[in-house]
Coordinates of C-alpha atoms (C1' of nucleotides) in Angstrom, one line a residue:
Chain A
M14 CA -16.2 24.1 -4.0
S15 CA -15.3 22.9 -0.8
E16 CA -15.9 19.3 -0.5
E17 CA -15.2 18.7 3.2
K18 CA -13.5 15.1 3.5
S19 CA -14.0 13.7 6.7
L20 CA -10.9 13.6 9.1
N21 CA -8.9 10.3 10.1
F22 CA -8.6 9.9 13.7
I23 CA -5.1 11.4 13.6
E24 CA -6.1 14.6 12.0
E25 CA -9.1 14.7 14.5
I26 CA -6.4 14.6 17.4
I27 CA -4.3 17.3 15.8
E28 CA -7.1 19.7 15.1
N29 CA -8.2 19.3 18.8
D30 CA -4.5 20.0 19.7
L31 CA -4.4 23.0 17.5
N32 CA -7.8 24.5 18.6
S33 CA -7.2 23.8 22.3
G34 CA -4.0 25.7 22.0
K35 CA -1.9 22.7 23.2
H36 CA 0.2 23.3 20.1
D37 CA 0.6 26.2 17.6
F38 CA 2.1 24.0 15.1
I39 CA 3.0 20.5 14.6
I40 CA 6.2 18.5 14.0
T41 CA 6.0 14.8 12.7
R42 CA 8.9 12.6 11.7
F43 CA 9.5 9.8 9.4
P44 CA 12.0 7.4 11.1
P45 CA 13.0 4.5 8.9
E46 CA 16.0 2.3 10.1
P47 CA 18.5 2.4 7.4
N48 CA 18.9 -1.5 6.9
G49 CA 16.8 -2.0 3.9
Y50 CA 14.5 -0.6 1.2
L51 CA 11.5 1.2 1.5
H52 CA 8.0 -0.5 0.4
M53 CA 4.4 0.4 0.0
G54 CA 4.0 0.3 3.7
H55 CA 6.6 2.9 4.2
A56 CA 4.8 5.0 1.5
K57 CA 1.5 5.0 3.7
S58 CA 3.6 6.3 6.5
I59 CA 5.3 8.9 4.5
C60 CA 2.2 10.1 2.8
L61 CA 0.6 10.4 6.3
N62 CA 3.6 12.0 8.1
F63 CA 4.4 14.6 5.5
G64 CA 0.8 15.0 4.5
L65 CA -0.2 16.0 7.9
T66 CA 2.3 18.8 8.0
Q67 CA 1.4 20.0 4.5
K68 CA -2.2 20.2 5.7
Y69 CA -1.5 21.8 9.1
K70 CA 1.2 24.2 10.0
G71 CA 4.4 22.5 10.8
Y72 CA 7.3 20.3 9.2
T73 CA 8.3 16.9 9.0
N74 CA 11.9 15.6 9.8
L75 CA 13.7 12.7 8.3
R76 CA 15.1 10.7 11.1
F77 CA 17.2 7.6 10.5
D78 CA 16.7 5.3 13.6
D79 CA 20.3 4.0 13.4
T80 CA 20.9 2.5 16.8
N81 CA 21.8 -0.9 15.6
P82 CA 25.2 -0.7 13.8
V83 CA 25.2 -4.5 12.8
T84 CA 22.5 -4.3 10.4
E85 CA 22.6 -0.5 8.9
E86 CA 24.5 1.0 5.9
T87 CA 24.9 4.0 4.3
E88 CA 23.8 2.6 1.0
Y89 CA 20.3 2.3 2.5
V90 CA 20.3 5.9 3.7
E91 CA 20.8 7.2 0.1
S92 CA 18.0 4.7 -1.3
I93 CA 15.6 5.8 1.4
K94 CA 16.2 9.4 0.7
N95 CA 16.0 8.9 -3.1
D96 CA 12.7 7.0 -2.6
I97 CA 11.2 9.7 -0.5
R98 CA 11.9 12.6 -2.9
W99 CA 10.5 10.3 -5.7
L100 CA 7.4 10.1 -3.9
G101 CA 7.2 13.9 -4.0
F102 CA 8.1 14.9 -0.4
D103 CA 10.9 16.9 1.1
W104 CA 12.0 16.9 4.9
K105 CA 12.8 19.8 7.0
N106 CA 15.8 18.3 8.7
E107 CA 17.9 15.0 8.2
L108 CA 18.5 13.7 11.5
Y109 CA 20.0 10.5 12.9
A110 CA 19.3 8.9 16.3
S111 CA 23.3 8.4 16.2
D112 CA 23.6 12.3 16.4
Y113 CA 22.1 12.0 19.8
F114 CA 24.2 9.1 21.2
E115 CA 26.0 11.6 23.8
E116 CA 22.8 13.0 24.7
L117 CA 21.3 9.6 25.1
Y118 CA 24.1 8.5 27.2
H119 CA 23.6 11.2 29.6
F120 CA 19.9 10.5 29.7
A121 CA 21.0 7.2 30.8
I122 CA 23.2 8.7 33.7
K123 CA 20.3 10.5 34.7
L124 CA 18.1 7.6 35.1
I125 CA 20.8 5.9 37.0
Q126 CA 21.0 8.8 39.4
K127 CA 17.4 8.7 39.9
G128 CA 17.8 5.0 40.9
L129 CA 15.7 4.0 38.0
A130 CA 18.2 2.1 35.9
Y131 CA 20.8 -0.5 36.9
V132 CA 23.4 -2.6 35.0
D133 CA 22.7 -6.2 34.8
D134 CA 25.3 -9.0 34.4
S135 CA 22.8 -11.7 33.6
T136 CA 23.0 -13.5 30.3
S137 CA 20.2 -13.0 27.8
E138 CA 18.7 -16.4 28.6
E139 CA 18.6 -15.4 32.4
I140 CA 17.0 -12.2 31.5
A141 CA 14.5 -13.9 29.2
R142 CA 13.5 -16.2 32.2
Q143 CA 13.3 -13.3 34.7
K144 CA 10.8 -11.8 32.3
G145 CA 8.1 -14.2 33.0
T146 CA 5.3 -14.8 30.7
P147 CA 2.5 -12.8 29.5
T148 CA 0.4 -14.8 32.1
Q149 CA 3.1 -15.0 34.9
P150 CA 4.7 -12.2 36.6
G151 CA 8.6 -11.8 36.2
T152 CA 11.1 -12.1 38.8
D153 CA 13.9 -9.6 39.9
S154 CA 17.4 -9.9 38.7
P155 CA 19.9 -10.4 41.5
Y156 CA 21.6 -7.3 40.2
R157 CA 18.6 -5.2 40.6
N158 CA 19.5 -3.4 43.7
R159 CA 23.0 -2.4 42.9
S160 CA 23.8 1.2 44.4
V161 CA 23.6 4.3 42.3
E162 CA 27.3 4.7 42.5
E163 CA 28.2 1.0 41.5
N164 CA 25.7 1.5 38.6
L165 CA 27.2 4.6 37.5
A166 CA 30.7 3.3 37.7
L167 CA 29.8 0.1 35.7
F168 CA 27.9 1.9 33.0
Q169 CA 31.1 4.0 32.5
D170 CA 33.1 1.0 32.2
M171 CA 30.7 -0.3 29.7
R172 CA 31.1 2.8 27.6
A173 CA 34.9 2.6 28.1
G174 CA 35.0 -0.8 26.5
K175 CA 36.0 -3.0 29.6
Y176 CA 33.3 -5.4 28.7
K177 CA 32.5 -7.8 26.0
D178 CA 29.5 -8.1 23.9
G179 CA 26.6 -9.4 26.2
E180 CA 28.6 -9.2 29.2
K181 CA 26.5 -6.6 30.6
V182 CA 23.1 -4.5 29.9
L183 CA 21.8 -1.3 31.4
R184 CA 18.2 -1.9 32.4
A185 CA 15.3 0.5 33.3
K186 CA 13.9 -0.4 36.8
V187 CA 10.4 -0.3 36.1
D188 CA 8.3 -3.4 37.3
M189 CA 8.9 -7.0 37.0
A190 CA 5.4 -7.9 37.7
H191 CA 3.7 -5.4 35.2
T192 CA 0.9 -6.8 32.9
N193 CA 2.8 -5.1 30.1
M194 CA 5.8 -7.3 29.2
H195 CA 7.7 -4.2 28.0
M196 CA 7.7 -2.6 31.5
R197 CA 9.4 -5.6 33.1
D198 CA 12.8 -3.8 33.4
P199 CA 13.5 -3.4 29.7
I200 CA 17.2 -3.3 28.4
I201 CA 18.0 -0.1 27.5
Y202 CA 21.5 -0.2 26.5
R203 CA 23.6 -3.0 25.0
I204 CA 27.4 -3.6 24.4
K205 CA 28.2 -4.0 20.7
H206 CA 31.7 -3.9 19.7
A207 CA 30.8 -3.0 16.1
H208 CA 31.5 -0.4 13.5
H209 CA 28.6 2.3 13.0
H210 CA 28.0 3.7 9.5
R211 CA 28.2 7.2 11.0
T212 CA 29.8 7.2 14.5
G213 CA 32.5 4.6 13.4
D214 CA 34.2 3.0 16.5
A215 CA 33.4 5.9 18.7
W216 CA 31.0 4.0 20.8
C217 CA 30.6 0.3 21.8
I218 CA 27.4 0.6 23.7
Y219 CA 24.1 1.4 21.8
P220 CA 20.7 2.2 23.1
M221 CA 17.8 0.2 22.2
Y222 CA 15.0 1.3 20.2
D223 CA 12.8 2.3 23.4
F224 CA 15.7 4.4 24.8
A225 CA 16.3 6.1 21.6
H226 CA 13.1 6.6 19.6
G227 CA 11.2 8.7 22.2
Q228 CA 14.1 10.6 23.3
S229 CA 14.8 11.5 19.7
D230 CA 11.3 12.6 19.5
A231 CA 11.6 14.7 22.6
I232 CA 15.0 16.3 21.5
E233 CA 13.2 17.3 18.0
Q234 CA 10.0 18.3 19.9
V235 CA 8.1 16.0 17.8
T236 CA 4.4 16.7 18.9
H237 CA 2.7 13.7 17.0
S238 CA 5.0 10.6 16.8
I239 CA 3.0 8.5 14.5
C240 CA 3.8 4.7 14.2
T241 CA 2.4 1.4 13.4
L242 CA 0.2 -0.8 15.7
E243 CA 2.8 -3.3 17.1
F244 CA 4.2 -0.4 18.9
V245 CA 1.1 0.0 21.1
P246 CA 2.8 -2.0 23.9
H247 CA 5.8 0.4 23.7
R248 CA 3.8 3.4 24.5
A249 CA 3.8 2.8 28.1
L250 CA 7.5 2.7 28.3
Y251 CA 7.7 5.6 25.8
D252 CA 5.7 7.8 28.5
W253 CA 7.3 6.6 31.4
L254 CA 10.8 7.5 30.1
I255 CA 9.6 10.9 29.1
E256 CA 8.1 11.4 32.7
K257 CA 11.3 10.3 34.5
L258 CA 13.7 11.8 32.3
E259 CA 11.8 15.3 32.3
I260 CA 11.9 15.8 28.7
Y261 CA 9.7 17.2 26.0
P262 CA 6.3 15.1 26.1
S263 CA 6.1 13.9 22.6
R264 CA 3.0 11.6 22.2
Q265 CA 2.7 8.7 20.3
Y266 CA -0.2 7.4 18.2
E267 CA -0.4 4.3 16.2
F268 CA -2.4 3.3 13.1
A269 CA -2.7 0.0 11.3
R270 CA 0.0 -0.9 8.9
L271 CA -0.7 -1.3 5.2
N272 CA -1.3 -5.0 3.9
M273 CA -2.1 -5.6 0.2
T274 CA -3.6 -8.6 -1.4
Y275 CA -1.2 -11.0 -3.4
T276 CA 1.9 -9.7 -1.8
V277 CA 4.0 -9.6 1.2
M278 CA 5.1 -6.4 3.0
S279 CA 7.5 -7.4 5.8
K280 CA 11.0 -6.6 5.3
R281 CA 12.0 -10.0 6.4
K282 CA 10.0 -11.7 3.6
L283 CA 11.0 -9.4 0.9
L284 CA 14.7 -9.9 1.9
Q285 CA 14.0 -13.8 1.6
L286 CA 12.7 -13.2 -1.8
V287 CA 15.7 -11.3 -3.0
N288 CA 18.3 -13.7 -1.3
E289 CA 16.7 -16.8 -2.3
G290 CA 16.4 -15.6 -5.8
F291 CA 12.7 -15.7 -6.2
V292 CA 13.0 -12.2 -7.8
S293 CA 15.9 -10.4 -9.6
G294 CA 16.4 -7.9 -6.8
W295 CA 14.9 -5.2 -4.5
D296 CA 14.0 -3.3 -7.6
D297 CA 12.4 -6.4 -9.3
P298 CA 9.1 -4.9 -10.9
R299 CA 7.0 -7.6 -9.1
M300 CA 8.4 -6.2 -5.6
P301 CA 6.0 -4.0 -3.6
T302 CA 9.3 -1.9 -2.7
L303 CA 9.0 1.7 -3.8
S304 CA 12.1 1.0 -6.2
G305 CA 10.2 -2.1 -7.6
V306 CA 6.9 -0.3 -8.2
R307 CA 9.0 2.8 -9.7
R308 CA 10.7 0.3 -12.1
R309 CA 7.4 -1.3 -12.9
G310 CA 6.2 2.1 -14.0
Y311 CA 3.9 3.1 -10.9
T312 CA 4.0 6.9 -11.0
P313 CA 4.4 8.8 -7.5
E314 CA 1.1 10.6 -8.2
S315 CA -0.7 7.4 -8.4
I316 CA 0.7 6.0 -5.0
R317 CA -0.1 9.3 -3.2
D318 CA -3.5 9.1 -4.5
F319 CA -3.6 5.5 -3.5
C320 CA -2.4 6.2 0.2
D321 CA -5.0 9.1 0.3
R322 CA -7.9 6.6 -0.6
I323 CA -6.8 3.6 1.9
G324 CA -7.4 5.8 4.8
V325 CA -5.9 5.7 8.2
A326 CA -7.6 3.8 10.9
K327 CA -6.7 1.2 13.8
R328 CA -8.2 -1.9 12.3
D329 CA -6.2 -4.6 10.6
N330 CA -6.6 -4.4 6.8
L331 CA -6.2 -6.2 3.7
I332 CA -6.3 -3.8 0.8
D333 CA -7.3 -4.9 -2.6
V334 CA -4.2 -4.4 -5.0
G335 CA -7.0 -3.5 -7.6
L336 CA -7.1 -0.3 -6.0
L337 CA -3.6 0.5 -6.4
E338 CA -3.9 -0.5 -10.0
F339 CA -7.0 1.6 -10.4
C340 CA -5.0 4.6 -9.2
V341 CA -2.1 4.0 -11.5
R342 CA -4.5 3.6 -14.4
E343 CA -6.4 6.6 -13.7
H344 CA -3.1 8.8 -13.7
L345 CA -1.5 6.9 -16.7
N346 CA -4.7 7.4 -18.8
K347 CA -4.0 11.1 -18.5
V348 CA -0.5 11.2 -19.3
A349 CA 0.7 8.1 -21.3
Q350 CA 1.5 8.5 -24.9
R351 CA -0.5 5.9 -27.1
R352 CA 1.5 3.6 -29.3
M353 CA 0.8 0.6 -31.4
V354 CA 2.6 -2.7 -30.6
V355 CA 1.5 -6.3 -31.9
F356 CA 2.6 -9.0 -29.6
D357 CA 1.5 -12.2 -31.2
P358 CA 1.2 -11.3 -34.9
V359 CA -0.7 -12.8 -37.8
K360 CA 0.2 -11.3 -41.2
V361 CA -2.6 -9.3 -43.2
I362 CA -1.9 -8.7 -47.1
I363 CA -4.1 -6.0 -48.4
T364 CA -4.6 -7.5 -51.7
N365 CA -6.1 -4.1 -53.4
Y366 CA -3.2 -2.2 -52.0
P367 CA -0.3 -1.1 -54.3
E368 CA 2.8 -3.3 -53.8
G369 CA 5.8 -1.3 -52.5
A370 CA 3.7 1.6 -51.4
T371 CA 4.0 3.2 -48.2
E372 CA 1.8 6.1 -46.8
M373 CA 1.8 7.9 -43.6
V374 CA -1.2 8.0 -41.5
E375 CA -1.4 10.3 -38.7
T376 CA -2.7 9.3 -35.2
E377 CA -3.1 11.1 -31.8
N378 CA -0.6 10.6 -29.1
N379 CA -3.3 10.9 -26.2
P380 CA -7.1 11.2 -26.9
E381 CA -7.2 12.5 -23.3
D382 CA -4.8 15.3 -23.8
E383 CA -5.0 17.7 -26.8
G384 CA -1.6 19.1 -26.1
A385 CA 0.0 15.7 -26.7
G386 CA -0.2 16.3 -30.3
K387 CA 0.1 13.6 -33.2
R388 CA 2.5 11.5 -34.8
T389 CA 2.4 9.5 -38.0
M390 CA 3.1 6.0 -38.7
P391 CA 3.7 4.2 -41.8
F392 CA 1.1 2.0 -43.6
S393 CA 1.7 -0.6 -46.1
R394 CA 0.5 -3.5 -48.2
E395 CA 1.6 -5.9 -45.5
I396 CA 0.3 -5.4 -41.8
L397 CA 0.6 -7.3 -38.6
I398 CA -2.4 -7.6 -36.2
E399 CA -2.7 -9.6 -33.2
Q400 CA -3.8 -13.5 -33.6
E401 CA -6.3 -12.8 -31.1
D402 CA -8.1 -10.3 -33.1
F403 CA -9.0 -12.8 -35.7
M404 CA -11.2 -15.8 -35.3
E405 CA -12.4 -18.2 -38.1
N406 CA -15.5 -19.2 -36.3
P407 CA -16.4 -16.1 -34.1
P408 CA -19.1 -16.1 -31.4
K409 CA -22.0 -13.8 -31.9
K410 CA -20.6 -10.7 -30.2
Y411 CA -17.2 -11.1 -31.5
F412 CA -16.6 -7.7 -33.3
R413 CA -12.9 -8.1 -34.4
L414 CA -11.8 -9.6 -37.7
A415 CA -13.3 -12.9 -39.1
P416 CA -14.1 -14.3 -42.5
G417 CA -16.2 -11.8 -44.5
Q418 CA -16.2 -9.3 -41.5
M419 CA -15.0 -5.8 -41.7
V420 CA -12.9 -3.8 -39.0
R421 CA -11.0 -0.6 -38.8
L422 CA -7.2 -0.5 -38.6
K423 CA -6.9 2.3 -36.1
S424 CA -6.2 5.7 -37.7
A425 CA -6.1 4.0 -41.2
Y426 CA -8.5 2.0 -43.4
I427 CA -11.3 -0.4 -43.1
I428 CA -10.4 -3.7 -44.3
K429 CA -12.5 -6.8 -45.1
C430 CA -11.2 -10.4 -44.7
D431 CA -11.5 -12.1 -47.9
E432 CA -9.5 -15.2 -47.3
V433 CA -7.7 -17.3 -44.7
V434 CA -4.3 -19.0 -45.7
K435 CA -3.1 -21.8 -43.9
D436 CA -0.2 -24.1 -44.1
A437 CA -0.2 -28.0 -44.2
S438 CA -0.7 -28.3 -40.5
G439 CA -3.7 -26.0 -40.7
K440 CA -2.1 -23.2 -38.9
I441 CA -2.9 -19.7 -40.2
T442 CA -0.1 -18.1 -42.1
E443 CA -1.9 -15.0 -43.5
L444 CA -5.3 -13.2 -44.0
R445 CA -5.9 -11.8 -47.5
C446 CA -8.0 -8.6 -46.9
S447 CA -9.2 -5.9 -49.1
Y448 CA -9.3 -2.4 -47.9
I449 CA -11.9 0.4 -48.6
P450 CA -9.9 3.3 -50.1
E451 CA -12.5 6.0 -49.2
S452 CA -12.4 4.9 -45.4
R453 CA -9.2 6.6 -44.7
S454 CA -9.1 7.9 -41.2
G455 CA -10.1 11.6 -41.0
S456 CA -11.5 11.6 -44.4
D457 CA -13.8 8.6 -44.5
T458 CA -16.6 9.0 -47.0
S459 CA -17.4 5.4 -47.2
G460 CA -20.4 5.6 -44.9
I461 CA -19.5 2.1 -43.3
N462 CA -19.5 1.8 -39.6
V463 CA -17.7 -1.2 -38.0
K464 CA -17.7 -2.2 -34.4
G465 CA -14.2 -3.1 -34.2
T466 CA -11.1 -1.0 -34.4
L467 CA -7.7 -3.0 -34.2
H468 CA -4.2 -1.7 -33.5
W469 CA -1.6 -2.8 -36.1
V470 CA 2.0 -2.1 -37.3
S471 CA 3.3 -2.2 -40.9
A472 CA 5.3 -5.4 -41.2
S473 CA 8.2 -4.2 -42.9
H474 CA 8.6 -1.1 -40.7
A475 CA 8.1 -2.7 -37.3
V476 CA 10.8 -2.6 -34.9
P477 CA 11.5 -5.6 -32.6
V478 CA 11.5 -4.9 -28.8
E479 CA 11.3 -7.0 -25.6
V480 CA 8.4 -6.7 -23.5
R481 CA 8.1 -8.1 -19.9
L482 CA 4.4 -8.9 -18.5
Y483 CA 4.0 -9.1 -15.0
D484 CA 1.4 -10.7 -12.8
R485 CA 0.7 -11.1 -9.0
L486 CA 3.6 -12.3 -7.2
F487 CA 1.5 -14.7 -5.1
K488 CA -1.3 -16.9 -6.0
V489 CA -3.3 -16.3 -2.9
E490 CA -5.0 -13.1 -1.8
D491 CA -4.0 -13.3 1.9
V492 CA -0.4 -14.5 2.0
S493 CA 0.1 -14.1 5.6
D494 CA -2.9 -16.1 6.3
A495 CA -1.9 -18.9 3.8
E496 CA -0.9 -22.4 5.1
G497 CA 2.6 -23.4 5.2
D498 CA 5.7 -21.2 4.1
F499 CA 4.7 -18.1 2.2
K500 CA 7.1 -18.9 -0.7
E501 CA 5.0 -22.1 -1.5
H502 CA 2.3 -19.7 -2.6
L503 CA 4.3 -17.8 -5.2
N504 CA 3.0 -17.4 -8.6
P505 CA 5.1 -19.5 -11.0
D506 CA 3.8 -17.3 -13.9
S507 CA 4.5 -13.8 -12.4
L508 CA 6.7 -13.0 -15.0
Q509 CA 6.3 -13.4 -18.8
V510 CA 9.1 -12.3 -21.2
L511 CA 8.3 -11.8 -24.8
P512 CA 11.5 -11.2 -26.6
A513 CA 10.6 -9.9 -29.7
V514 CA 7.3 -8.3 -30.4
Y515 CA 6.4 -5.7 -33.2
A516 CA 6.5 -1.9 -32.3
E517 CA 5.5 0.9 -34.4
P518 CA 8.9 2.7 -35.7
S519 CA 8.4 5.8 -33.4
L520 CA 9.0 3.7 -30.3
A521 CA 12.5 3.4 -31.0
Q522 CA 13.0 6.8 -29.7
A523 CA 11.5 5.9 -26.3
T524 CA 13.2 7.3 -23.1
L525 CA 13.3 5.9 -19.6
T526 CA 11.0 8.8 -18.5
D527 CA 8.4 8.4 -21.2
R528 CA 5.0 6.6 -20.2
F529 CA 3.2 4.8 -22.7
Q530 CA -0.1 3.0 -23.5
F531 CA 0.2 0.2 -26.1
L532 CA -3.1 0.5 -27.5
R533 CA -5.6 -2.3 -26.0
K534 CA -2.4 -4.0 -24.4
G535 CA -2.0 -1.8 -21.2
Y536 CA 0.8 0.8 -19.9
F537 CA 4.2 0.5 -20.3
I538 CA 7.7 1.9 -19.4
L539 CA 11.2 1.3 -20.5
D540 CA 13.2 -0.9 -18.3
P541 CA 16.9 0.2 -17.5
D542 CA 17.9 -3.2 -19.1
T543 CA 17.6 -1.6 -22.3
T544 CA 20.6 -1.3 -24.4
A545 CA 21.4 0.2 -27.6
D546 CA 20.2 -2.6 -29.6
K547 CA 17.2 -3.8 -27.6
L548 CA 14.5 -1.9 -26.0
V549 CA 13.1 -3.6 -23.1
F550 CA 9.6 -2.3 -21.8
N551 CA 7.9 -3.5 -18.6
R552 CA 4.1 -3.7 -18.5
T553 CA 3.2 -1.4 -15.6
V554 CA -0.7 -2.6 -15.7
T555 CA -3.1 -4.1 -18.1
L556 CA -6.0 -1.9 -19.3
R557 CA -9.4 -2.6 -17.8
D558 CA -10.9 -5.3 -19.9
T559 CA -14.5 -5.9 -19.9
W560 CA -14.6 -8.4 -22.8
A561 CA -11.9 -11.0 -21.6
K562 CA -14.1 -11.6 -18.7
Q563 CA -16.9 -13.0 -20.5
Chain B
rU27 C1' -4.6 -18.5 31.4
rG28 C1' -3.1 -12.3 31.5
rU29 C1' -2.9 -7.2 29.5
rC30 C1' -3.7 -4.2 25.4
rC31 C1' -5.9 -3.0 20.4
rG32 C1' -9.8 -3.9 17.2
rA33 C1' -14.9 -5.2 14.8
rU34 C1' -19.7 -1.0 9.5
rG35 C1' -21.6 -4.1 2.0
rG36 C1' -16.8 -8.6 -1.3
rU37 C1' -12.6 -4.7 0.1
rG38 C1' -11.4 -0.2 2.4
rU39 C1' -13.3 4.0 4.6
rA40 C1' -17.1 7.8 6.8
rA41 C1' -21.2 8.9 9.9
rC42 C1' -18.6 12.0 16.9
rG43 C1' -27.0 10.0 20.2
rG44 C1' -31.0 12.0 15.0
rU45 C1' -31.9 9.8 6.9
rA46 C1' -25.9 4.2 7.5
rG47 C1' -22.7 7.8 2.9
rC48 C1' -18.2 7.6 -0.4
rA49 C1' -14.4 4.8 -3.2
rC50 C1' -12.7 0.4 -5.4
rA51 C1' -14.8 -4.2 -7.1
rG52 C1' -19.4 -6.4 -9.3
rA53 C1' -24.0 -6.0 -12.6
rA54 C1' -26.9 -3.3 -16.5
rG55 C1' -27.1 0.4 -20.2
rA56 C1' -25.4 4.8 -23.3
rU57 C1' -21.2 7.1 -25.7
rU58 C1' -16.5 5.5 -28.1
rU59 C1' -11.7 5.0 -34.8
rU60 C1' -8.6 1.6 -27.9
rG61 C1' -14.1 -4.1 -25.9
rG62 C1' -9.8 1.9 -23.1
rU63 C1' -11.6 6.6 -21.3
rU64 C1' -16.3 9.0 -20.2
rC65 C1' -21.5 9.2 -18.5
rU66 C1' -26.2 6.9 -16.3
rU67 C1' -28.4 3.3 -13.4
rU68 C1' -27.7 -0.7 -9.9
rU69 C1' -26.7 -5.0 -6.2
rA70 C1' -24.7 -5.3 -1.4
rG71 C1' -23.4 -3.5 5.2
rU72 C1' -23.6 -2.0 11.4
rC73 C1' -20.4 -9.3 15.0
rA74 C1' -24.2 -11.5 18.7
rG75 C1' -27.2 -11.0 23.2
rG76 C1' -28.6 -7.7 27.1
rG77 C1' -29.4 -2.6 29.1
rU78 C1' -29.8 3.1 29.0
rU79 C1' -32.6 6.4 25.7
rC80 C1' -38.2 9.4 22.6
rG81 C1' -34.2 7.6 19.3
rA82 C1' -27.9 3.5 19.4
rA83 C1' -23.3 1.7 14.2
rU84 C1' -22.2 5.5 18.2
rC85 C1' -23.0 4.9 25.2
rC86 C1' -23.1 0.8 29.1
rU87 C1' -22.5 -4.6 29.8
rU88 C1' -21.5 -9.8 28.5
rG89 C1' -19.8 -13.0 24.8
rU90 C1' -18.0 -14.1 20.1
rC91 C1' -14.3 -13.3 16.5
rG92 C1' -9.5 -11.1 14.8
rG93 C1' -4.7 -9.0 16.1
rA94 C1' -0.5 -7.4 19.2
rC95 C1' 2.8 -8.5 23.3
rA96 C1' 7.9 -12.9 26.7
rA97 C1' 14.7 -10.0 20.5
rC98 C1' 21.1 -7.6 24.2
rC99 C1' 15.9 -6.1 16.4
rA100 C1' 13.4 -1.7 15.0

RNA sequence: UGUCCGAUGGUGUAACGGUAGCACAGAAGAUUUUGGUUCUUUUAGUCAGGGUUCGAAUCCUUGUCGGACAACCA
């Protein structure tokens, strides 16, 4: 069955290029700067770039845009590679803009020789002033008309380390009156006496983004250089440099970056959350970083599905985080092992069940997956159920436990509530119930039908575990649109820790890679904070709940 | 005030001059030993005006609204 999916605008461009014979195959690249951790926005770009070359003949390079030595570190390189692999993609070549420093230097020489670049002694303030404003043309630098020979000598001296940081820059000679600010003689090289994470102290001049990115694309013969919308104004310069340098004509295409409700997606803001202690780190499960969502329990499959569903276009968007959660649930529903865990217990005494007896009841690990098999769990006279599963004065459509009302304990027996025991303050201390012996799950001859089925654990067999429940990081849907500092909109209740809840015994064997659904509670994954004597579970996402809404 | 990009249900995204479709969210119902899953059904949309055309979401034009652009960041 070929259910043809419509193409996004980039796929259309590629199909046209392939059909017209412009290209026989395509090359894309994912170009992170190694100065931070990857987030969901990067996931969109990764899925796009790698997805394209899986769909069409070609390959994708991983290229680190490491042209600014003061912000970049090897630590980030490793985490970025790890995140991409985790997402399920593999690159053809691992490349670095810094590999091209020598070649880039010669591109600059060529530009100088063509009279299209000059060394400028102006200060950064002077250069900013020369740029003019979007509505007013700029003015020429007094150094704009230096001779080719002088520029060549000066630029060589820059490389040789004869000048201090900021003393001189190399500028492309384009047009100081251009309506596009980026064309007003952009700086293409600056002096930075700094240690580079890969080239060490070999260089003290470093190319700017605009003189590295397109050139690296050209060197790698990238056919489709895909980036986000904020680079649209750079494209004119990208093309100008390719033309003047007479290098491989890579083409840049821009798409709208991902924004999601109730979170922020900019490296700057995420950094603030980490540095100012609003979250525990880059991998805090509330963070939209890949390390965060991984720890939260989101699966790579669900993230890829999400990226597929949100599409690729050029209009600004704000994606409902609910869509991501839908994708996560959809995948986890198929793979998560079911377990029973009681968060906020009330004791149930089954008065007609023999004291001291224990029997094992069998229950399926995953009703969605026959192959997941079954397990057993102990049933006894004293059971724990959720407090919220009992109501003394229930509303009409409440079909959990209530005085005189019957429910099934999942995979065990039907019980009936006979008596509510309270302490002096009126707090319910236990529920005295009777069970129907013929209603045993799997061999029920009672003929009784109940509406409600509850999860439960045997009080004496339950193991204590910690669960961490997460809610949206921010209180407002559109954080970037909200008044004031974005941190004022942080949700104070985004993390709720329950230090000791009651888990069925089999959960003691949980490992970091297991995915669980705690019945009626949501999907959970073990957190790395787990120790030998304390299991810690993160709630990945709740189950859909059509009852709670009423 | 300039240049550029954009505008389709609540949110995303299709329709490439010829029936405005899909997903999420919402609503109703069926099934269910998870108020989960699954399955039905359903609500809701072309920014505004003018023009071209037999026919416009699509082309032209004017306007409105949103976004980007003045780092020795990427």
